[in-house]
PDB file of C-alpha atoms in Angstrom:
ATOM      1  CA  MET A 232      15.636 -22.293   6.067  1.00 79.00           C
ATOM      2  CA  LYS A 233      15.786 -19.148   8.201  1.00 87.00           C
ATOM      3  CA  ARG A 234      12.688 -18.134  10.155  1.00 90.00           C
ATOM      4  CA  PHE A 235      11.555 -14.527  10.718  1.00 91.00           C
ATOM      5  CA  LEU A 236      13.377 -13.202   7.666  1.00 92.00           C
ATOM      6  CA  PRO A 237      13.825  -9.377   7.766  1.00 91.00           C
ATOM      7  CA  ALA A 238      12.737  -7.253   4.810  1.00 90.00           C
ATOM      8  CA  GLY A 239      16.300  -6.333   3.944  1.00 89.00           C
ATOM      9  CA  GLU A 240      17.049  -9.956   3.045  1.00 92.00           C
ATOM     10  CA  LEU A 241      14.252 -10.347   0.494  1.00 92.00           C
ATOM     11  CA  ALA A 242      15.759 -11.436  -2.822  1.00 92.00           C
ATOM     12  CA  ARG A 243      15.317  -9.171  -5.861  1.00 94.00           C
ATOM     13  CA  ASP A 244      16.908  -9.075  -9.289  1.00 93.00           C
ATOM     14  CA  VAL A 245      18.660  -6.108 -10.859  1.00 92.00           C
ATOM     15  CA  ARG A 246      15.419  -4.610 -12.211  1.00 93.00           C
ATOM     16  CA  PHE A 247      14.252  -3.541  -8.752  1.00 93.00           C
ATOM     17  CA  LYS A 248      15.193  -0.390  -6.861  1.00 90.00           C
ATOM     18  CA  ARG A 249      14.218  -0.452  -3.193  1.00 87.00           C
ATOM     19  CA  ALA A 250      13.037   2.708  -1.438  1.00 80.00           C
ATOM     20  CA  ASN A 251      13.560   2.755   2.333  1.00 65.00           C
ATOM     21  CA  SER A 252      10.340   4.388   3.483  1.00 56.00           C
ATOM     22  CA  LYS A 253       7.566   3.347   5.849  1.00 48.00           C
ATOM     23  CA  ASN A 254       5.050   6.047   4.866  1.00 53.00           C
ATOM     24  CA  GLU A 255       5.915   7.942   8.039  1.00 58.00           C
ATOM     25  CA  LEU A 256       6.393  11.093   5.964  1.00 63.00           C
ATOM     26  CA  PHE A 257       2.754  11.256   4.915  1.00 63.00           C
ATOM     27  CA  ARG A 258       1.552  10.377   8.382  1.00 62.00           C
ATOM     28  CA  THR A 259       3.456  13.258   9.995  1.00 73.00           C
ATOM     29  CA  LEU A 260       3.047  16.040   7.425  1.00 79.00           C
ATOM     30  CA  PRO A 261       1.787  19.357   8.822  1.00 83.00           C
ATOM     31  CA  HIS A 262      -1.798  20.362   8.092  1.00 82.00           C
ATOM     32  CA  ASP A 263      -0.954  23.689   6.476  1.00 89.00           C
ATOM     33  CA  VAL A 264       0.553  24.627   3.117  1.00 92.00           C
ATOM     34  CA  PRO A 265       3.669  26.463   4.427  1.00 92.00           C
ATOM     35  CA  GLY A 266       4.457  23.566   6.747  1.00 92.00           C
ATOM     36  CA  VAL A 267       4.235  21.019   3.929  1.00 91.00           C
ATOM     37  CA  VAL A 268       6.467  23.190   1.719  1.00 94.00           C
ATOM     38  CA  ARG A 269       9.058  23.518   4.478  1.00 93.00           C
ATOM     39  CA  VAL A 270       9.169  19.789   5.289  1.00 92.00           C
ATOM     40  CA  LEU A 271       9.376  18.618   1.693  1.00 93.00           C
ATOM     41  CA  GLU A 272      12.092  21.100   0.805  1.00 94.00           C
ATOM     42  CA  GLU A 273      14.121  19.867   3.780  1.00 93.00           C
ATOM     43  CA  ILE A 274      13.910  16.225   2.682  1.00 92.00           C
ATOM     44  CA  GLY A 275      14.003  16.957  -1.062  1.00 93.00           C
ATOM     45  CA  PRO A 276      17.496  15.454  -1.589  1.00 93.00           C
ATOM     46  CA  LYS A 277      16.417  12.192   0.074  1.00 90.00           C
ATOM     47  CA  LEU A 278      13.285  12.026  -2.078  1.00 91.00           C
ATOM     48  CA  ARG A 279      15.404  12.616  -5.178  1.00 93.00           C
ATOM     49  CA  GLU A 280      17.757   9.810  -4.133  1.00 91.00           C
ATOM     50  CA  ARG A 281      14.833   7.399  -3.699  1.00 89.00           C
ATOM     51  CA  VAL A 282      13.581   7.854  -7.246  1.00 91.00           C
ATOM     52  CA  ALA A 283      16.987   7.974  -8.973  1.00 92.00           C
ATOM     53  CA  GLY A 284      17.133   5.482 -11.811  1.00 91.00           C
ATOM     54  CA  THR A 285      13.348   5.073 -12.055  1.00 93.00           C
ATOM     55  CA  ALA A 286      10.588   6.631 -14.150  1.00 92.00           C
ATOM     56  CA  LEU A 287      10.010   9.141 -11.347  1.00 91.00           C
ATOM     57  CA  GLU A 288      13.491  10.644 -11.577  1.00 93.00           C
ATOM     58  CA  ALA A 289      12.572  12.875 -14.518  1.00 92.00           C
ATOM     59  CA  VAL A 290       9.272  13.749 -12.830  1.00 92.00           C
ATOM     60  CA  TYR A 291      11.095  14.915  -9.717  1.00 94.00           C
ATOM     61  CA  ASP A 292      13.544  16.925 -11.806  1.00 95.00           C
ATOM     62  CA  GLU A 293      10.627  18.723 -13.449  1.00 94.00           C
ATOM     63  CA  LEU A 294       8.290  19.196 -10.488  1.00 94.00           C
ATOM     64  CA  GLY A 295      10.496  19.127  -7.407  1.00 95.00           C
ATOM     65  CA  PRO A 296       9.884  17.465  -4.026  1.00 94.00           C
ATOM     66  CA  GLY A 297       6.098  17.843  -4.208  1.00 92.00           C
ATOM     67  CA  PHE A 298       5.941  15.691  -7.339  1.00 90.00           C
ATOM     68  CA  LEU A 299       3.883  12.930  -5.714  1.00 83.00           C
ATOM     69  CA  PHE A 300       0.949  15.226  -5.109  1.00 85.00           C
ATOM     70  CA  LEU A 301       0.900  16.324  -8.742  1.00 82.00           C
ATOM     71  CA  THR A 302       1.367  12.875 -10.260  1.00 76.00           C
ATOM     72  CA  THR A 303       1.243   9.425  -8.714  1.00 56.00           C
ATOM     73  CA  ALA A 304      -0.687  10.243  -5.542  1.00 47.00           C
ATOM     74  CA  ALA A 305      -3.147  12.577  -7.180  1.00 42.00           C
ATOM     75  CA  GLY A 306      -5.475  10.053  -8.734  1.00 42.00           C
ATOM     76  CA  THR A 307      -4.805   6.567  -7.483  1.00 43.00           C
ATOM     77  CA  ALA A 308      -7.846   5.972  -5.304  1.00 46.00           C
ATOM     78  CA  SER A 309     -11.358   6.788  -6.562  1.00 49.00           C
ATOM     79  CA  SER A 310     -10.699   8.690  -9.761  1.00 57.00           C
ATOM     80  CA  VAL A 311     -11.120   7.794 -13.424  1.00 66.00           C
ATOM     81  CA  ASP A 312      -8.809  10.692 -14.308  1.00 70.00           C
ATOM     82  CA  ARG A 313      -5.548   8.745 -14.031  1.00 80.00           C
ATOM     83  CA  THR A 314      -2.754   9.815 -16.347  1.00 85.00           C
ATOM     84  CA  PRO A 315      -0.695   7.059 -18.003  1.00 89.00           C
ATOM     85  CA  LEU A 316       2.025   7.682 -15.413  1.00 89.00           C
ATOM     86  CA  GLN A 317      -0.444   7.402 -12.529  1.00 88.00           C
ATOM     87  CA  LEU A 318      -1.876   4.175 -13.902  1.00 92.00           C
ATOM     88  CA  ARG A 319       1.527   2.598 -14.483  1.00 93.00           C
ATOM     89  CA  ALA A 320       2.689   3.663 -11.020  1.00 91.00           C
ATOM     90  CA  GLN A 321      -0.396   2.226  -9.338  1.00 91.00           C
ATOM     91  CA  LEU A 322      -0.220  -1.092 -11.162  1.00 95.00           C
ATOM     92  CA  HIS A 323       3.490  -1.359 -10.401  1.00 95.00           C
ATOM     93  CA  GLY A 324       2.870  -0.583  -6.727  1.00 92.00           C
ATOM     94  CA  ILE A 325       0.210  -3.293  -6.581  1.00 94.00           C
ATOM     95  CA  PHE A 326       2.514  -5.737  -8.367  1.00 97.00           C
ATOM     96  CA  VAL A 327       5.253  -5.384  -5.744  1.00 95.00           C
ATOM     97  CA  GLY A 328       2.561  -5.473  -3.039  1.00 94.00           C
ATOM     98  CA  GLU A 329       1.333  -8.807  -4.372  1.00 96.00           C
ATOM     99  CA  LEU A 330       4.911 -10.077  -4.480  1.00 96.00           C
ATOM    100  CA  GLN A 331       5.416  -9.101  -0.844  1.00 95.00           C
ATOM    101  CA  ALA A 332       2.020 -10.557   0.094  1.00 95.00           C
ATOM    102  CA  LEU A 333       3.196 -13.862  -1.381  1.00 96.00           C
ATOM    103  CA  GLU A 334       6.390 -13.607   0.647  1.00 96.00           C
ATOM    104  CA  ALA A 335       4.516 -12.626   3.816  1.00 95.00           C
ATOM    105  CA  ALA A 336       2.020 -15.495   3.561  1.00 95.00           C
ATOM    106  CA  SER A 337       4.730 -18.038   2.805  1.00 95.00           C
ATOM    107  CA  ARG A 338       6.876 -16.767   5.686  1.00 94.00           C
ATOM    108  CA  THR A 339       3.870 -16.984   8.013  1.00 94.00           C
ATOM    109  CA  LEU A 340       3.376 -20.580   6.934  1.00 93.00           C
ATOM    110  CA  TRP A 341       7.027 -21.331   7.730  1.00 95.00           C
ATOM    111  CA  ASP A 342       7.569 -19.150  10.813  1.00 96.00           C
ATOM    112  CA  PHE A 343       4.861 -20.732  12.995  1.00 96.00           C
ATOM    113  CA  PRO A 344       5.225 -24.547  12.808  1.00 94.00           C
ATOM    114  CA  ASP A 345       2.953 -25.032  15.834  1.00 95.00           C
ATOM    115  CA  ALA A 346       0.023 -23.074  14.379  1.00 96.00           C
ATOM    116  CA  PRO A 347      -3.256 -24.959  13.747  1.00 97.00           C
ATOM    117  CA  TRP A 348      -3.366 -27.070  10.597  1.00 97.00           C
ATOM    118  CA  GLU A 349      -6.342 -25.108   9.243  1.00 97.00           C
ATOM    119  CA  PHE A 350      -4.356 -21.877   9.620  1.00 97.00           C
ATOM    120  CA  LYS A 351      -1.464 -23.353   7.658  1.00 96.00           C
ATOM    121  CA  MET A 352      -3.849 -24.483   4.932  1.00 97.00           C
ATOM    122  CA  ASN A 353      -5.307 -20.969   4.687  1.00 96.00           C
ATOM    123  CA  MET A 354      -1.828 -19.465   4.370  1.00 96.00           C
ATOM    124  CA  ALA A 355      -0.908 -22.051   1.711  1.00 97.00           C
ATOM    125  CA  ARG A 356      -4.079 -21.169  -0.218  1.00 97.00           C
ATOM    126  CA  GLN A 357      -3.141 -17.506   0.047  1.00 97.00           C
ATOM    127  CA  CYS A 358       0.351 -18.230  -1.326  1.00 97.00           C
ATOM    128  CA  TRP A 359      -1.251 -19.908  -4.336  1.00 97.00           C
ATOM    129  CA  ASP A 360      -3.525 -16.907  -4.875  1.00 97.00           C
ATOM    130  CA  GLU A 361      -0.759 -14.333  -4.455  1.00 97.00           C
ATOM    131  CA  ALA A 362       1.479 -16.111  -6.974  1.00 97.00           C
ATOM    132  CA  ARG A 363      -1.361 -15.870  -9.494  1.00 97.00           C
ATOM    133  CA  HIS A 364      -1.870 -12.188  -8.636  1.00 97.00           C
ATOM    134  CA  VAL A 365       1.812 -11.462  -9.278  1.00 98.00           C
ATOM    135  CA  GLN A 366       1.422 -12.955 -12.751  1.00 98.00           C
ATOM    136  CA  ILE A 367      -1.800 -11.018 -13.422  1.00 98.00           C
ATOM    137  CA  TYR A 368      -0.317  -7.667 -12.471  1.00 98.00           C
ATOM    138  CA  GLU A 369       2.867  -8.399 -14.405  1.00 98.00           C
ATOM    139  CA  LYS A 370       0.668  -8.791 -17.496  1.00 98.00           C
ATOM    140  CA  LEU A 371      -1.354  -5.664 -16.624  1.00 98.00           C
ATOM    141  CA  ILE A 372       1.859  -3.641 -16.366  1.00 98.00           C
ATOM    142  CA  ASP A 373       2.767  -4.824 -19.843  1.00 98.00           C
ATOM    143  CA  HIS A 374      -0.795  -4.080 -21.010  1.00 98.00           C
ATOM    144  CA  VAL A 375      -0.440  -0.379 -20.125  1.00 97.00           C
ATOM    145  CA  GLY A 376       3.087  -0.056 -21.522  1.00 97.00           C
ATOM    146  CA  GLY A 377       4.967  -0.227 -18.219  1.00 96.00           C
ATOM    147  CA  ALA A 378       7.907  -2.313 -17.073  1.00 96.00           C
ATOM    148  CA  ILE A 379       8.892  -4.082 -13.860  1.00 96.00           C
ATOM    149  CA  GLY A 380      11.375  -1.909 -11.984  1.00 94.00           C
ATOM    150  CA  GLU A 381      10.091   1.282 -13.598  1.00 94.00           C
ATOM    151  CA  PHE A 382       9.181   2.587 -10.128  1.00 93.00           C
ATOM    152  CA  PRO A 383      10.901   2.081  -6.753  1.00 92.00           C
ATOM    153  CA  GLU A 384       9.758  -0.706  -4.439  1.00 93.00           C
ATOM    154  CA  ASN A 385       8.691   0.040  -0.886  1.00 89.00           C
ATOM    155  CA  THR A 386       8.733  -2.982   1.452  1.00 90.00           C
ATOM    156  CA  PHE A 387       6.192  -1.688   3.969  1.00 84.00           C
ATOM    157  CA  LEU A 388       3.756  -4.561   3.353  1.00 87.00           C
ATOM    158  CA  TYR A 389       6.335  -7.223   4.128  1.00 92.00           C
ATOM    159  CA  GLU A 390       7.634  -5.199   7.096  1.00 90.00           C
ATOM    160  CA  THR A 391       4.134  -5.339   8.585  1.00 89.00           C
ATOM    161  CA  SER A 392       4.467  -9.138   8.604  1.00 91.00           C
ATOM    162  CA  CYS A 393       7.744  -9.026  10.565  1.00 92.00           C
ATOM    163  CA  VAL A 394       6.115  -9.639  13.937  1.00 94.00           C
ATOM    164  CA  ASP A 395       6.414 -12.748  16.056  1.00 94.00           C
ATOM    165  CA  ASP A 396       2.706 -13.324  16.769  1.00 95.00           C
ATOM    166  CA  PRO A 397       0.543 -14.864  14.005  1.00 96.00           C
ATOM    167  CA  VAL A 398      -2.516 -12.921  15.142  1.00 96.00           C
ATOM    168  CA  LEU A 399      -0.679  -9.632  14.610  1.00 95.00           C
ATOM    169  CA  ARG A 400       0.376 -10.775  11.150  1.00 95.00           C
ATOM    170  CA  VAL A 401      -3.141 -11.511   9.989  1.00 95.00           C
ATOM    171  CA  ALA A 402      -4.477  -8.380  11.711  1.00 94.00           C
ATOM    172  CA  GLY A 403      -1.920  -6.159   9.979  1.00 93.00           C
ATOM    173  CA  VAL A 404      -1.503  -7.866   6.604  1.00 93.00           C
ATOM    174  CA  ASN A 405      -4.842  -9.586   5.978  1.00 94.00           C
ATOM    175  CA  ARG A 406      -7.303  -7.284   7.686  1.00 93.00           C
ATOM    176  CA  CYS A 407      -5.529  -3.958   7.129  1.00 90.00           C
ATOM    177  CA  LEU A 408      -3.337  -4.084   4.027  1.00 90.00           C
ATOM    178  CA  GLU A 409      -5.441  -6.590   2.113  1.00 91.00           C
ATOM    179  CA  GLY A 410      -8.442  -4.492   3.135  1.00 88.00           C
ATOM    180  CA  LEU A 411      -6.793  -1.411   1.633  1.00 86.00           C
ATOM    181  CA  ALA A 412      -6.154  -3.481  -1.501  1.00 88.00           C
ATOM    182  CA  CYS A 413      -9.908  -4.093  -1.740  1.00 88.00           C
ATOM    183  CA  ASP A 414     -10.451  -0.323  -1.722  1.00 86.00           C
ATOM    184  CA  ALA A 415      -7.875   0.220  -4.485  1.00 87.00           C
ATOM    185  CA  PHE A 416      -9.096  -2.717  -6.579  1.00 92.00           C
ATOM    186  CA  ARG A 417     -12.722  -1.579  -6.492  1.00 89.00           C
ATOM    187  CA  SER A 418     -11.519   1.787  -7.774  1.00 87.00           C
ATOM    188  CA  LEU A 419      -9.465   0.156 -10.548  1.00 92.00           C
ATOM    189  CA  ILE A 420     -12.440  -1.925 -11.638  1.00 94.00           C
ATOM    190  CA  GLU A 421     -14.535   1.238 -11.921  1.00 91.00           C
ATOM    191  CA  TYR A 422     -11.690   2.900 -13.818  1.00 93.00           C
ATOM    192  CA  GLY A 423     -11.598   0.026 -16.301  1.00 95.00           C
ATOM    193  CA  LYS A 424     -15.350   0.162 -16.820  1.00 94.00           C
ATOM    194  CA  GLU A 425     -15.444   3.942 -17.219  1.00 93.00           C
ATOM    195  CA  THR A 426     -12.567   3.985 -19.722  1.00 93.00           C
ATOM    196  CA  GLY A 427     -13.642   0.907 -21.649  1.00 95.00           C
ATOM    197  CA  ASP A 428     -10.611  -1.132 -20.592  1.00 96.00           C
ATOM    198  CA  GLU A 429     -12.264  -4.487 -20.043  1.00 97.00           C
ATOM    199  CA  ILE A 430      -8.914  -6.216 -19.520  1.00 98.00           C
ATOM    200  CA  ILE A 431      -8.210  -4.155 -16.398  1.00 97.00           C
ATOM    201  CA  ALA A 432     -11.808  -4.348 -15.183  1.00 97.00           C
ATOM    202  CA  GLN A 433     -12.074  -8.133 -15.514  1.00 97.00           C
ATOM    203  CA  ALA A 434      -8.558  -9.022 -14.343  1.00 98.00           C
ATOM    204  CA  VAL A 435      -8.788  -6.869 -11.208  1.00 97.00           C
ATOM    205  CA  ASP A 436     -12.281  -8.206 -10.491  1.00 96.00           C
ATOM    206  CA  PHE A 437     -10.842 -11.722 -10.433  1.00 96.00           C
ATOM    207  CA  VAL A 438      -8.104 -10.613  -8.021  1.00 96.00           C
ATOM    208  CA  LEU A 439     -10.610  -8.803  -5.788  1.00 95.00           C
ATOM    209  CA  ALA A 440     -12.543 -12.036  -5.297  1.00 93.00           C
ATOM    210  CA  ASP A 441      -9.406 -13.621  -3.849  1.00 95.00           C
ATOM    211  CA  GLU A 442      -8.637 -10.582  -1.692  1.00 93.00           C
ATOM    212  CA  LEU A 443     -12.025 -10.892  -0.009  1.00 93.00           C
ATOM    213  CA  THR A 444     -11.061 -14.436   0.957  1.00 94.00           C
ATOM    214  CA  HIS A 445      -7.726 -13.241   2.353  1.00 95.00           C
ATOM    215  CA  VAL A 446      -9.354 -10.501   4.438  1.00 94.00           C
ATOM    216  CA  ARG A 447     -11.841 -13.060   5.691  1.00 94.00           C
ATOM    217  CA  PHE A 448      -8.948 -15.325   6.685  1.00 95.00           C
ATOM    218  CA  GLY A 449      -7.714 -12.446   8.831  1.00 94.00           C
ATOM    219  CA  SER A 450     -11.129 -11.769  10.355  1.00 93.00           C
ATOM    220  CA  ASP A 451     -11.694 -15.427  11.191  1.00 95.00           C
ATOM    221  CA  TRP A 452      -8.241 -16.116  12.625  1.00 96.00           C
ATOM    222  CA  VAL A 453      -8.095 -12.965  14.753  1.00 96.00           C
ATOM    223  CA  LYS A 454     -11.290 -14.210  16.408  1.00 95.00           C
ATOM    224  CA  GLN A 455     -10.019 -17.775  16.790  1.00 96.00           C
ATOM    225  CA  PHE A 456      -6.590 -16.825  18.123  1.00 97.00           C
ATOM    226  CA  THR A 457      -8.019 -14.345  20.662  1.00 97.00           C
ATOM    227  CA  HIS A 458     -11.397 -15.793  21.685  1.00 95.00           C
ATOM    228  CA  SER A 459     -10.181 -16.615  25.212  1.00 94.00           C
ATOM    229  CA  ASP A 460      -7.454 -13.970  25.470  1.00 96.00           C
ATOM    230  CA  PRO A 461      -8.810 -10.404  25.800  1.00 95.00           C
ATOM    231  CA  GLU A 462      -5.318  -8.904  26.118  1.00 96.00           C
ATOM    232  CA  ARG A 463      -4.179 -10.536  22.883  1.00 96.00           C
ATOM    233  CA  ALA A 464      -7.349  -9.279  21.200  1.00 95.00           C
ATOM    234  CA  ARG A 465      -6.558  -5.766  22.421  1.00 96.00           C
ATOM    235  CA  ARG A 466      -3.009  -5.969  21.019  1.00 96.00           C
ATOM    236  CA  ALA A 467      -4.308  -7.211  17.679  1.00 95.00           C
ATOM    237  CA  ALA A 468      -6.840  -4.372  17.427  1.00 92.00           C
ATOM    238  CA  ALA A 469      -4.201  -1.799  18.384  1.00 94.00           C
ATOM    239  CA  PHE A 470      -1.753  -3.172  15.806  1.00 93.00           C
ATOM    240  CA  GLN A 471      -4.410  -3.053  13.111  1.00 90.00           C
ATOM    241  CA  ARG A 472      -5.316   0.564  13.952  1.00 89.00           C
ATOM    242  CA  GLU A 473      -1.638   1.532  13.920  1.00 88.00           C
ATOM    243  CA  THR A 474      -1.173  -0.102  10.516  1.00 87.00           C
ATOM    244  CA  ASP A 475      -4.312   1.539   9.142  1.00 84.00           C
ATOM    245  CA  THR A 476      -3.101   4.918  10.369  1.00 81.00           C
ATOM    246  CA  ARG A 477       0.297   4.502   8.736  1.00 79.00           C
ATOM    247  CA  PHE A 478      -0.858   3.224   5.363  1.00 77.00           C
ATOM    248  CA  SER A 479      -4.289   4.659   4.595  1.00 68.00           C
ATOM    249  CA  PHE A 480      -2.831   7.820   3.069  1.00 63.00           C
ATOM    250  CA  GLY A 481      -4.196   8.431  -0.437  1.00 57.00           C
ATOM    251  CA  THR A 482      -7.351   6.349   0.077  1.00 55.00           C
ATOM    252  CA  ARG A 483     -10.414   8.353  -0.892  1.00 58.00           C
ATOM    253  CA  ALA A 484     -13.133   5.783  -0.371  1.00 68.00           C
ATOM    254  CA  ILE A 485     -13.577   2.507   1.477  1.00 78.00           C
ATOM    255  CA  ALA A 486     -14.987  -0.490  -0.407  1.00 82.00           C
ATOM    256  CA  ARG A 487     -17.676  -0.885   2.230  1.00 86.00           C
ATOM    257  CA  GLU A 488     -19.614  -3.792   0.755  1.00 86.00           C
ATOM    258  CA  GLU A 489     -16.467  -5.817   0.182  1.00 86.00           C
ATOM    259  CA  ARG A 490     -15.132  -5.143   3.668  1.00 87.00           C
ATOM    260  CA  ILE A 491     -18.430  -6.075   5.325  1.00 90.00           C
ATOM    261  CA  GLU A 492     -18.512  -9.299   3.299  1.00 87.00           C
ATOM    262  CA  ALA A 493     -14.962 -10.015   4.504  1.00 86.00           C
ATOM    263  CA  GLY A 494     -15.863  -9.664   8.184  1.00 87.00           C
ATOM    264  CA  PHE A 495     -15.586  -5.950   9.047  1.00 88.00           C
ATOM    265  CA  SER A 496     -18.158  -4.459  11.389  1.00 88.00           C
ATOM    266  CA  GLU A 497     -19.855  -1.088  10.941  1.00 89.00           C
ATOM    267  CA  GLN A 498     -17.929   0.143  13.982  1.00 89.00           C
ATOM    268  CA  GLU A 499     -14.628  -0.772  12.335  1.00 87.00           C
ATOM    269  CA  LEU A 500     -15.655   1.036   9.145  1.00 87.00           C
ATOM    270  CA  ARG A 501     -16.509   4.138  11.171  1.00 88.00           C
ATOM    271  CA  GLU A 502     -13.046   3.969  12.767  1.00 87.00           C
ATOM    272  CA  LEU A 503     -11.496   3.768   9.291  1.00 85.00           C
ATOM    273  CA  ASP A 504     -13.484   6.829   8.225  1.00 84.00           C
ATOM    274  CA  GLU A 505     -12.087   8.685  11.231  1.00 84.00           C
ATOM    275  CA  ILE A 506      -8.524   7.684  10.318  1.00 80.00           C
ATOM    276  CA  LEU A 507      -8.990   8.929   6.749  1.00 78.00           C
ATOM    277  CA  ALA A 508     -10.454  12.193   8.018  1.00 78.00           C
ATOM    278  CA  GLN A 509      -7.240  12.866   9.957  1.00 75.00           C
ATOM    279  CA  ALA A 510      -5.061  12.798   6.810  1.00 71.00           C
ATOM    280  CA  PRO A 511      -3.934  16.117   5.294  1.00 71.00           C
ATOM    281  CA  ALA A 512      -6.495  17.523   2.859  1.00 74.00           C
ATOM    282  CA  ARG A 513      -5.732  16.635  -0.755  1.00 75.00           C
ATOM    283  CA  LYS A 514      -6.275  20.208  -2.009  1.00 81.00           C
ATOM    284  CA  MET A 515      -3.810  21.520   0.577  1.00 85.00           C
ATOM    285  CA  LEU A 516      -1.180  19.032  -0.582  1.00 85.00           C
ATOM    286  CA  VAL A 517      -1.679  19.966  -4.232  1.00 87.00           C
ATOM    287  CA  ASP A 518      -1.455  23.678  -3.372  1.00 91.00           C
ATOM    288  CA  ALA A 519       1.802  23.024  -1.530  1.00 92.00           C
ATOM    289  CA  ALA A 520       3.112  20.977  -4.459  1.00 92.00           C
ATOM    290  CA  LEU A 521       2.444  23.831  -6.880  1.00 93.00           C
ATOM    291  CA  ILE A 522       4.463  26.190  -4.678  1.00 94.00           C
ATOM    292  CA  LEU A 523       7.247  23.597  -4.468  1.00 95.00           C
ATOM    293  CA  LYS A 524       7.219  23.279  -8.256  1.00 95.00           C
ATOM    294  CA  ASP A 525       7.611  27.045  -8.742  1.00 95.00           C
ATOM    295  CA  ARG A 526      10.441  27.224  -6.201  1.00 95.00           C
ATOM    296  CA  HIS A 527      12.166  24.166  -7.654  1.00 95.00           C
ATOM    297  CA  GLN A 528      12.073  25.529 -11.190  1.00 95.00           C
ATOM    298  CA  ALA A 529      13.298  28.935 -10.000  1.00 95.00           C
ATOM    299  CA  ARG A 530      16.309  27.208  -8.426  1.00 94.00           C
ATOM    300  CA  LEU A 531      17.049  25.462 -11.711  1.00 94.00           C
ATOM    301  CA  ARG A 532      16.980  28.799 -13.525  1.00 94.00           C
ATOM    302  CA  GLY A 533      19.122  30.456 -10.874  1.00 95.00           C
ATOM    303  CA  GLU A 534      16.359  32.941 -10.022  1.00 94.00           C
ATOM    304  CA  ALA A 535      15.146  34.267  -6.685  1.00 92.00           C
ATOM    305  CA  LEU A 536      12.769  31.847  -4.988  1.00 90.00           C
ATOM    306  CA  PRO A 537       9.067  32.731  -4.959  1.00 87.00           C
ATOM    307  CA  PRO A 538       8.154  33.514  -1.339  1.00 82.00           C
ATOM    308  CA  TYR A 539       5.815  31.471   0.822  1.00 81.00           C
ATOM    309  CA  ALA A 540       4.535  32.132   4.319  1.00 73.00           C
ATOM    310  CA  GLY A 541       6.700  29.609   6.115  1.00 66.00           C
TER     311      GLY A 541
END
């Protein structure tokens, strides 16, 4: 069996539509409304192509290239005000994330035959957990009236595992991306409690317990792999910060208690707060999206475009 399998070779059935994006768009957006409007209008055709054939196609056609900031990205972190579309999109995104986490852990188990036995056992345990999580989120998607393949799949989680050093894999996947999952899952649990959906609250709580173990695997193995190698420790920390910077967009709050339990230090949590503070302000993005909506709908009607200072 092939080692170091690239993301493009992951097997999927006909239900899935893959979106080729690494979240670089959100990382590099300007910090002003006119700049956001200009950038999104320039890449609008590419965004439309990404969502073609999914539940977001009609949303784009109604709202234009700023649709994410008025729908799926507007309430997926620490809000109980999710619309049905937002909830379905978030659960679907987590489902494909769990699928890729299963693939990443299993590839890590296979790609490094000389790794310590205890490391391999941890990765095997994680595979078992992730397979169960895939099943749980498949049922949650059905619970809220969604369907697998309803939204495009982004392979950024698996791409983070496509490095040739096991310490970078656990730093990026376990400590960063599984840490971000803890943030999202804590929010979903609160959503379930606030809305009286005990199925979501209990199911996600069960998954969160496993995620804490996976993050702790990352914390423990980063220390063990780098305890006598300061340069390797530096590379691991830099890779984790880079991954956090790329993929923390949309996170409103850090699940601090869970992250501390999983091995994060207060200094690391402060660094995460600083990364989140550098993201474009949510209100600015929504304001830009409203302008984009007006301009998009004017184009559809064949009218003059509403002006913006850009």
